[in-house]
Tab-separated table of C-alpha atoms in Angstrom:
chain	number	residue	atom	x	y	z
A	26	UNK	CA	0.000	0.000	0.000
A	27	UNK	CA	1.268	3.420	-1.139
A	28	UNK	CA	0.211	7.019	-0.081
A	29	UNK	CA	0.535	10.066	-2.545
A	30	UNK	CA	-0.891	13.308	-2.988
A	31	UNK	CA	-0.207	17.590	-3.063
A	32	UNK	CA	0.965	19.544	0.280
A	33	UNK	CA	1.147	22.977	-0.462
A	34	UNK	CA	4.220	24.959	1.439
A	35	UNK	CA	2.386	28.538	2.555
A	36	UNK	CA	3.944	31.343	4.838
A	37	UNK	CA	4.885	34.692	5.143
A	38	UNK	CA	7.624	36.289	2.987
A	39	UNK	CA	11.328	34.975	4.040
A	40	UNK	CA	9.472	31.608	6.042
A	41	UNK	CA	11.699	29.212	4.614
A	42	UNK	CA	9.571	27.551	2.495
A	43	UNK	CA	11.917	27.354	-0.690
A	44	UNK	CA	14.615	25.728	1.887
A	45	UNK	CA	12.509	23.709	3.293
A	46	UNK	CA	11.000	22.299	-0.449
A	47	UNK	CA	15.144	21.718	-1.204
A	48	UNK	CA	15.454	19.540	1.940
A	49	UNK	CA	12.900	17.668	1.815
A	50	UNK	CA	13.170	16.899	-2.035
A	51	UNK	CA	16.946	15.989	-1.241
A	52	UNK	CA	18.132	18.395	-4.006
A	53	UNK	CA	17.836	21.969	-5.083
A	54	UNK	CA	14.616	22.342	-7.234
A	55	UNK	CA	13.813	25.879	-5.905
A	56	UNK	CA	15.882	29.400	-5.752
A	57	UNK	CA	16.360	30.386	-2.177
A	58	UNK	CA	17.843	33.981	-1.083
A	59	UNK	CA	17.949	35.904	2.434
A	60	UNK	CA	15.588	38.602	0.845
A	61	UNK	CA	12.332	38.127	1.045
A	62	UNK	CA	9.540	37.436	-1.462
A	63	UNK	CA	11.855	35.111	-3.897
A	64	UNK	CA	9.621	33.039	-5.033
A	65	UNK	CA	7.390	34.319	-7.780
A	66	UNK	CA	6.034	30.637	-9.351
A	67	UNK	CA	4.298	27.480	-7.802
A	68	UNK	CA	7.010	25.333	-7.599
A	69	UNK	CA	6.154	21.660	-7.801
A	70	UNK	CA	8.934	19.327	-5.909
A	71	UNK	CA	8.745	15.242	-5.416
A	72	UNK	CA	9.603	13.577	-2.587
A	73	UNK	CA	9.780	10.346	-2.502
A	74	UNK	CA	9.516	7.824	0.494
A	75	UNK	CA	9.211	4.029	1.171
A	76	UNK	CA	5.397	4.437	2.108
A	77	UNK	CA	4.731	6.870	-1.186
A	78	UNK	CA	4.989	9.978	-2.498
A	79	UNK	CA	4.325	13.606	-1.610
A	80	UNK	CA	4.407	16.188	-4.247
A	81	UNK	CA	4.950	19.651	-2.563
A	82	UNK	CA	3.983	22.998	-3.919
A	83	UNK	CA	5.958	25.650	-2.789
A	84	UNK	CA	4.402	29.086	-3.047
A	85	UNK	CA	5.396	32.477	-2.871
A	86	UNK	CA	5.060	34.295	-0.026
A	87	UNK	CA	1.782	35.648	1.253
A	88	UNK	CA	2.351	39.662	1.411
A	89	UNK	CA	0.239	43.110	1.530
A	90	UNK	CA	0.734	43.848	-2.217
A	91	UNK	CA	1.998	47.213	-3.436
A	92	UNK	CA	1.689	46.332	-7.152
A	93	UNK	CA	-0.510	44.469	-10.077
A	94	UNK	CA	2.725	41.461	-10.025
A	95	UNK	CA	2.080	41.132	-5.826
A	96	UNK	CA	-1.688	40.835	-6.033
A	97	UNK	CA	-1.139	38.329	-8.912
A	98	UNK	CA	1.197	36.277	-6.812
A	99	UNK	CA	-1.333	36.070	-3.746
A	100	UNK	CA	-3.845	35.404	-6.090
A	101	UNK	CA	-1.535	32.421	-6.802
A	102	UNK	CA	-1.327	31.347	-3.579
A	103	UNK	CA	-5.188	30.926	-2.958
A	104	UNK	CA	-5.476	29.255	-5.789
A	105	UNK	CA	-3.197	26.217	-4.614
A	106	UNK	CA	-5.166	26.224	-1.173
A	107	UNK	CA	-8.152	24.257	-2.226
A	108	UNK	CA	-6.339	22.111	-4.913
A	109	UNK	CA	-4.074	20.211	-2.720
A	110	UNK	CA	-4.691	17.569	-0.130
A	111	UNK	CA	-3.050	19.092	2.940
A	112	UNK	CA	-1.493	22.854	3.733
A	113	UNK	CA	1.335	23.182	5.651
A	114	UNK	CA	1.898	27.319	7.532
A	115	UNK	CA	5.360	27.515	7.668
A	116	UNK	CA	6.189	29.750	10.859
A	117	UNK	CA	9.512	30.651	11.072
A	118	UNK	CA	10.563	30.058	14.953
A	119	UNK	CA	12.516	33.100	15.400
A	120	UNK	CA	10.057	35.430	14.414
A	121	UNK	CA	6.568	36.670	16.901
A	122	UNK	CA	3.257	34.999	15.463
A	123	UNK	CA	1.473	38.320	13.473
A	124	UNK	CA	-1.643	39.626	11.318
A	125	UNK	CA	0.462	37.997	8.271
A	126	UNK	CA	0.022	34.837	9.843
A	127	UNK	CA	-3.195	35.565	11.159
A	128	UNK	CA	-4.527	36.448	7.617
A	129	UNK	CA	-3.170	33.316	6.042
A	130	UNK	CA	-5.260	31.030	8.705
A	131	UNK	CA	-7.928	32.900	7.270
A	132	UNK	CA	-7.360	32.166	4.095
A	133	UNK	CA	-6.445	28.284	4.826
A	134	UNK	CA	-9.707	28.225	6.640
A	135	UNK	CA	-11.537	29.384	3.833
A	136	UNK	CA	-10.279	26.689	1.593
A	137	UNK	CA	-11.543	24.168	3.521
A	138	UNK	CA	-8.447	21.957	3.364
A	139	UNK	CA	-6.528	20.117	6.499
A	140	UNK	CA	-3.521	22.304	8.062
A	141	UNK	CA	-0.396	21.511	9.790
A	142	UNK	CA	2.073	23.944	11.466
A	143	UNK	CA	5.414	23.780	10.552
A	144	UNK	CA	8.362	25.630	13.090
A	145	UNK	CA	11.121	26.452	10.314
A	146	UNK	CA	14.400	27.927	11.295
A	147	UNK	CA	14.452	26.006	14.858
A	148	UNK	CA	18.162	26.416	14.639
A	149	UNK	CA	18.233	29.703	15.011
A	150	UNK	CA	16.772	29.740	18.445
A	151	UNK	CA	17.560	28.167	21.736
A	152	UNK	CA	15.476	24.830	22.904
A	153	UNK	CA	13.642	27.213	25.750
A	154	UNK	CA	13.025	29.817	23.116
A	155	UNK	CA	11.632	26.941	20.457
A	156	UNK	CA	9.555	25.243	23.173
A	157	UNK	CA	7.991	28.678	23.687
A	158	UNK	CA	7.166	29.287	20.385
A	159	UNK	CA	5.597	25.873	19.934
A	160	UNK	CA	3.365	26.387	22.883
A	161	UNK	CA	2.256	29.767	21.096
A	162	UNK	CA	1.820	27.707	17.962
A	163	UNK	CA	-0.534	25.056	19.807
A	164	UNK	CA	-2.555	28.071	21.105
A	165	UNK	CA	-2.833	30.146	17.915
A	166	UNK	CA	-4.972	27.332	16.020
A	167	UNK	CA	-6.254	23.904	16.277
A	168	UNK	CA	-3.400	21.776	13.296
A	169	UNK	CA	-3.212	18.646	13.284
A	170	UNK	CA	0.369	18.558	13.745
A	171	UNK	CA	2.803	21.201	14.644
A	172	UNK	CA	6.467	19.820	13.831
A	173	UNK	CA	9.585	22.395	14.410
A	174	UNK	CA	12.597	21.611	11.084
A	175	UNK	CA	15.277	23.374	10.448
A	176	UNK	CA	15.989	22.504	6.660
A	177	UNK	CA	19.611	23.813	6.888
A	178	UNK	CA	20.562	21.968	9.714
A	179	UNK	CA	18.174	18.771	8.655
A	180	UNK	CA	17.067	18.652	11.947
A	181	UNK	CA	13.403	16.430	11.291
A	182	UNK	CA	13.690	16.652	7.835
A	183	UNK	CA	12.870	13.144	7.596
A	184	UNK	CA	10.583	12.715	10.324
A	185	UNK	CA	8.360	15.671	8.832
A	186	UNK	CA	8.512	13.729	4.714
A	187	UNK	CA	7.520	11.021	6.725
A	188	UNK	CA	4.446	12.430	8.598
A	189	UNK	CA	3.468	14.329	5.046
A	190	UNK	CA	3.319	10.860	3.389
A	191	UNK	CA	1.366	9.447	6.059
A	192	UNK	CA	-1.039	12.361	5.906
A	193	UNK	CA	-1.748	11.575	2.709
A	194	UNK	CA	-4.548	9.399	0.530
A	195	UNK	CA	-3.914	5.561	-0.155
A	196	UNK	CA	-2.847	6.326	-3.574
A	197	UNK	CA	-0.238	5.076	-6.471
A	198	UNK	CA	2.549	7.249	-6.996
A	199	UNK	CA	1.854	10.048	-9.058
A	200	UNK	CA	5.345	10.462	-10.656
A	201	UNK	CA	8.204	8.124	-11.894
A	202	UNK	CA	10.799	7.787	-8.599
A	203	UNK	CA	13.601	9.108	-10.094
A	204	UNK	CA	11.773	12.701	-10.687
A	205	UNK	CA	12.272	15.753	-8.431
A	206	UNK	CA	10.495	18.244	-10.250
A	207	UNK	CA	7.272	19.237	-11.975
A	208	UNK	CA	8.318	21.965	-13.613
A	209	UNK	CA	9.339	23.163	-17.831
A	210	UNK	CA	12.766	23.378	-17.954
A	211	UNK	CA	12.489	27.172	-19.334
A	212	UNK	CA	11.206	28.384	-16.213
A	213	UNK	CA	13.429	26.547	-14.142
A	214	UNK	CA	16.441	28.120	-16.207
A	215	UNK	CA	14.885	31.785	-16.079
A	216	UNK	CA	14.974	31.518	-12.258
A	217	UNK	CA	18.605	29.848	-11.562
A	218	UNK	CA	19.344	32.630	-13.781
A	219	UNK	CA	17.281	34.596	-11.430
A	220	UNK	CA	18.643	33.637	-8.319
A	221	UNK	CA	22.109	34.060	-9.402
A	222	UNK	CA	21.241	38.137	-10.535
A	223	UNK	CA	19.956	38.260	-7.259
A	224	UNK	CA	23.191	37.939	-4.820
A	225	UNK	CA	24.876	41.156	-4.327
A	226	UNK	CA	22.649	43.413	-5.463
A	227	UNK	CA	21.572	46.289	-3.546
A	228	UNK	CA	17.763	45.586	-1.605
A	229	UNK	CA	15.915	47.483	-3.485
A	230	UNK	CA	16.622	45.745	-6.913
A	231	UNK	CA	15.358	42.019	-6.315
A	232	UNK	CA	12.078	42.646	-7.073
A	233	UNK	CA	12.322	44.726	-10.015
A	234	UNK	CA	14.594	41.920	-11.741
A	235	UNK	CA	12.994	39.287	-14.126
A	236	UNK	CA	13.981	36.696	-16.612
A	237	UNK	CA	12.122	34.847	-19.713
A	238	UNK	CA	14.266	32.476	-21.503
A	239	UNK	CA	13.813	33.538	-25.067
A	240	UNK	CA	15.629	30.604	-27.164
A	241	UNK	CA	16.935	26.838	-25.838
A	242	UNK	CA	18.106	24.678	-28.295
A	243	UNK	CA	20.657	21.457	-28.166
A	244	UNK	CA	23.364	21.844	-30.402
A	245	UNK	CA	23.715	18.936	-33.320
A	246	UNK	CA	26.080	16.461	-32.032
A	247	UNK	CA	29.583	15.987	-34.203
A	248	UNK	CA	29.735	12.126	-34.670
A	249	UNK	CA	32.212	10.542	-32.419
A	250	UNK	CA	31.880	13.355	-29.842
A	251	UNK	CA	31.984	11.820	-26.244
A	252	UNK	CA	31.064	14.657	-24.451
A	253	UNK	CA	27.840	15.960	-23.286
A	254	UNK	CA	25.673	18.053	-25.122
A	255	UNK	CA	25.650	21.746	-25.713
A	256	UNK	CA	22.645	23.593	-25.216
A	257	UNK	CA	22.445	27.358	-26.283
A	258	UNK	CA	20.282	29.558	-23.815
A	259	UNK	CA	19.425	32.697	-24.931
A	260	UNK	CA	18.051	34.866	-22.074
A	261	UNK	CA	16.662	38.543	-21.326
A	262	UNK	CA	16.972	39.683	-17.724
A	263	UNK	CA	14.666	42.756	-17.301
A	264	UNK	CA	14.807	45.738	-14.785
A	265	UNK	CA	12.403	48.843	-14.100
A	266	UNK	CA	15.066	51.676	-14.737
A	267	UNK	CA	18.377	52.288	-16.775
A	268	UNK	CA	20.247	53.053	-12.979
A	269	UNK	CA	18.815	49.250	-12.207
A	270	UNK	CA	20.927	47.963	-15.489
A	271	UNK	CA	23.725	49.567	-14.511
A	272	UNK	CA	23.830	47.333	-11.067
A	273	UNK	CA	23.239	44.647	-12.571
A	274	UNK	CA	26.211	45.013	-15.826
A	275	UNK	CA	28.588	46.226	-13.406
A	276	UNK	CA	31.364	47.595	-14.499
A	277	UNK	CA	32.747	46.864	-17.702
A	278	UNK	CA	29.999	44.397	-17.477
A	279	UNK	CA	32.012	42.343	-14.479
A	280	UNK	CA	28.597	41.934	-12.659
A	281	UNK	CA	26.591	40.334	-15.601
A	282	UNK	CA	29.639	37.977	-16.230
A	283	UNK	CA	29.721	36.422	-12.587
A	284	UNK	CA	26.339	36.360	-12.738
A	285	UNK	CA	26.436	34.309	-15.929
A	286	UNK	CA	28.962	32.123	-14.481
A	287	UNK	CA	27.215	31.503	-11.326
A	288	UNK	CA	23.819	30.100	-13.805
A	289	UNK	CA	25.502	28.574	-15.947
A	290	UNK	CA	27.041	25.934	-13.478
A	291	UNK	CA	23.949	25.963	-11.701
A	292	UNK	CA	22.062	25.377	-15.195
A	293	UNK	CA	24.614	22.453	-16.155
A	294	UNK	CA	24.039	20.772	-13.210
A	295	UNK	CA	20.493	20.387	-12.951
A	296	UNK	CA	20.624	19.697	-17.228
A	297	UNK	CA	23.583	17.400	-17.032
A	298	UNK	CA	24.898	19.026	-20.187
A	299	UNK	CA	27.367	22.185	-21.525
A	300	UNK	CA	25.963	25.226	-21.583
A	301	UNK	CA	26.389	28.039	-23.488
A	302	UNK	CA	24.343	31.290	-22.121
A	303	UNK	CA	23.996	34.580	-23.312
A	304	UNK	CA	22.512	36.917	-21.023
A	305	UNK	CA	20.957	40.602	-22.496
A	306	UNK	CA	20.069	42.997	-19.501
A	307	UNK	CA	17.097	45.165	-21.012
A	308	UNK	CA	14.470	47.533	-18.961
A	309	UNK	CA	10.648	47.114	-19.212
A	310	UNK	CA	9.777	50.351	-16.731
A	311	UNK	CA	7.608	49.314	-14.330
A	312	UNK	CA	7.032	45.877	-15.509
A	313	UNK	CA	5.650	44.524	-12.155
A	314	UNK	CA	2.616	47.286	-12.812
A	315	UNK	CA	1.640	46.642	-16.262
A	316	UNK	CA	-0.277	43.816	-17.484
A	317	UNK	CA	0.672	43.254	-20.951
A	318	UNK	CA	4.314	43.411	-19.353
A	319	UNK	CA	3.422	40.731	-16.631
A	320	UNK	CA	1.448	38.409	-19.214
A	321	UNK	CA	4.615	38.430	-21.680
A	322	UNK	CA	6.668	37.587	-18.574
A	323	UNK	CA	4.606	35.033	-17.671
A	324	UNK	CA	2.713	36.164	-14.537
């Protein structure tokens, strides 16, 4: 007898959901970064057990939106509530319960669908200051579990894939075991590319920066050639303002090149191929407000 079925990761910005969806898969399958509000797609990663097979959906985080791309990306995040078999609030154990967290009960309730509590980031706090915060977890709602990780340290890691699996219908696994991801390979290019734009940058760029993979095509093969393939990526990172390109070229265009080095090992990895990527830094101003902008980014 096998168990499978959809847990969808929800929590305020910076919860450690993305982290969490890496340890649990066993392998990177989502961009993580100390700023918040990362995530921008449902993220579909498999993890697979001895008693089945739980396919989470990470989500971005749950925010008060300030533009057309942050009430799209809540909008997201309901949508996942009442299409999955169990939610998971991820509550980050060094930071006070709020009215973010408060507000995404409400919405959990309103789906209708089971809830658990997960305590990320236990590591970061001392055992009295974690068995605090679990008592305030156990009085702020009525889950069915409440289980405190630390996905950096893998501190119940396992115990918590094996509680989601056991949470979940009798069932035949939904995906071939050797899969990790549900997920086009375009979109998981445009946001390694993504992530890897994202370190160093001042704060205020992250969320103006965006990437749609334009071209990816493998390169014919030269008979007798052992190595493996070539792919050519041909990407467009977009910012809101000329001064935002700037950051992100660097000088003499030093920036842009780490940051093309940095994706393209991340890229070759997760392909198992050579890469060649070319990277053009345009602006769209104020992409994250426009619709026709958002729609030909994909959100």
């Amino acid at each position: 007898m096998t168990r499978a079925g959809f847990v969808s990761l929800v929590g305020r910005p910076n919860a450690g959901k993305s982290t969490l969806t890496n340890a649990l898969v066993g392998e990177k399958v989502a961009i993580t970064s100390a700023r918040p509000q990362t995530t921008r797609r449902v993220i579909r990663g498999i993890v697979n057990r001895e008693g089945g097979q739980v396919i989470l959906v990470d989500t971005p985080g749950m925010h008060r939106p300030r533009t057309l791309l942050g009430e799209r990306l809540n909008n997201l995040v309901r949508q996942t509530l009442g299409d999955v078999d169990l939610v998971a609030l991820c509550l980050p154990a060094n930071e006070k319960l709020g009215p973010g967290d408060s507000y995404l009960l409400g919405e959990i309730a309103n789906s209708r669908t089971p809830v658990i509590a997960i305590v990320t980031k236990s590591d970061l706090v001392t055992k009295e200051q974690l068995a605090n915060h679990l008592i305030e977890v156990s009085q702020f709602a009525d889950f069915t579990e409440i289980v405190p990780v630390s996905a950096t340290a893998g501190d119940n890691v396992d115990y918590l894939a094996d509680l989601l699996v056991s949470l979940m219908m009798e069932s035949p696994i939904l995906y071939p075991e050797g899969e990790s991801i549900d997920e086009p390979e375009r979109l998981v290019v445009a946001e390694l590319i993504r992530e890897a734009a994202l370190e160093g940058v001042r704060d205020e760029l992250p969320h103006s920066i965006a990437v749609l993979v334009e071209e990816m095509n493998e390169r014919p093969q030269r008979k007798g050639d052992t190595r493996p393939p070539l792919v050519d990526i041909h990407a467009d990172l977009y910012v809101e303002r000329d001064s935002q390109k700037g950051i992100v070229i660097g000088a003499k265009g030093a920036r842009l090149k780490e940051v093309g080095q940095a994706a393209r090992a991340e890229i070759e990895r997760m392909l198992a191929c050579r890469v060649y990527l070319d990277i053009h830094v345009r602006v769209a101003k104020e992409w994250q407000r426009d619709p026709k902008l958002l729609r030909r980014l994909g959100f």
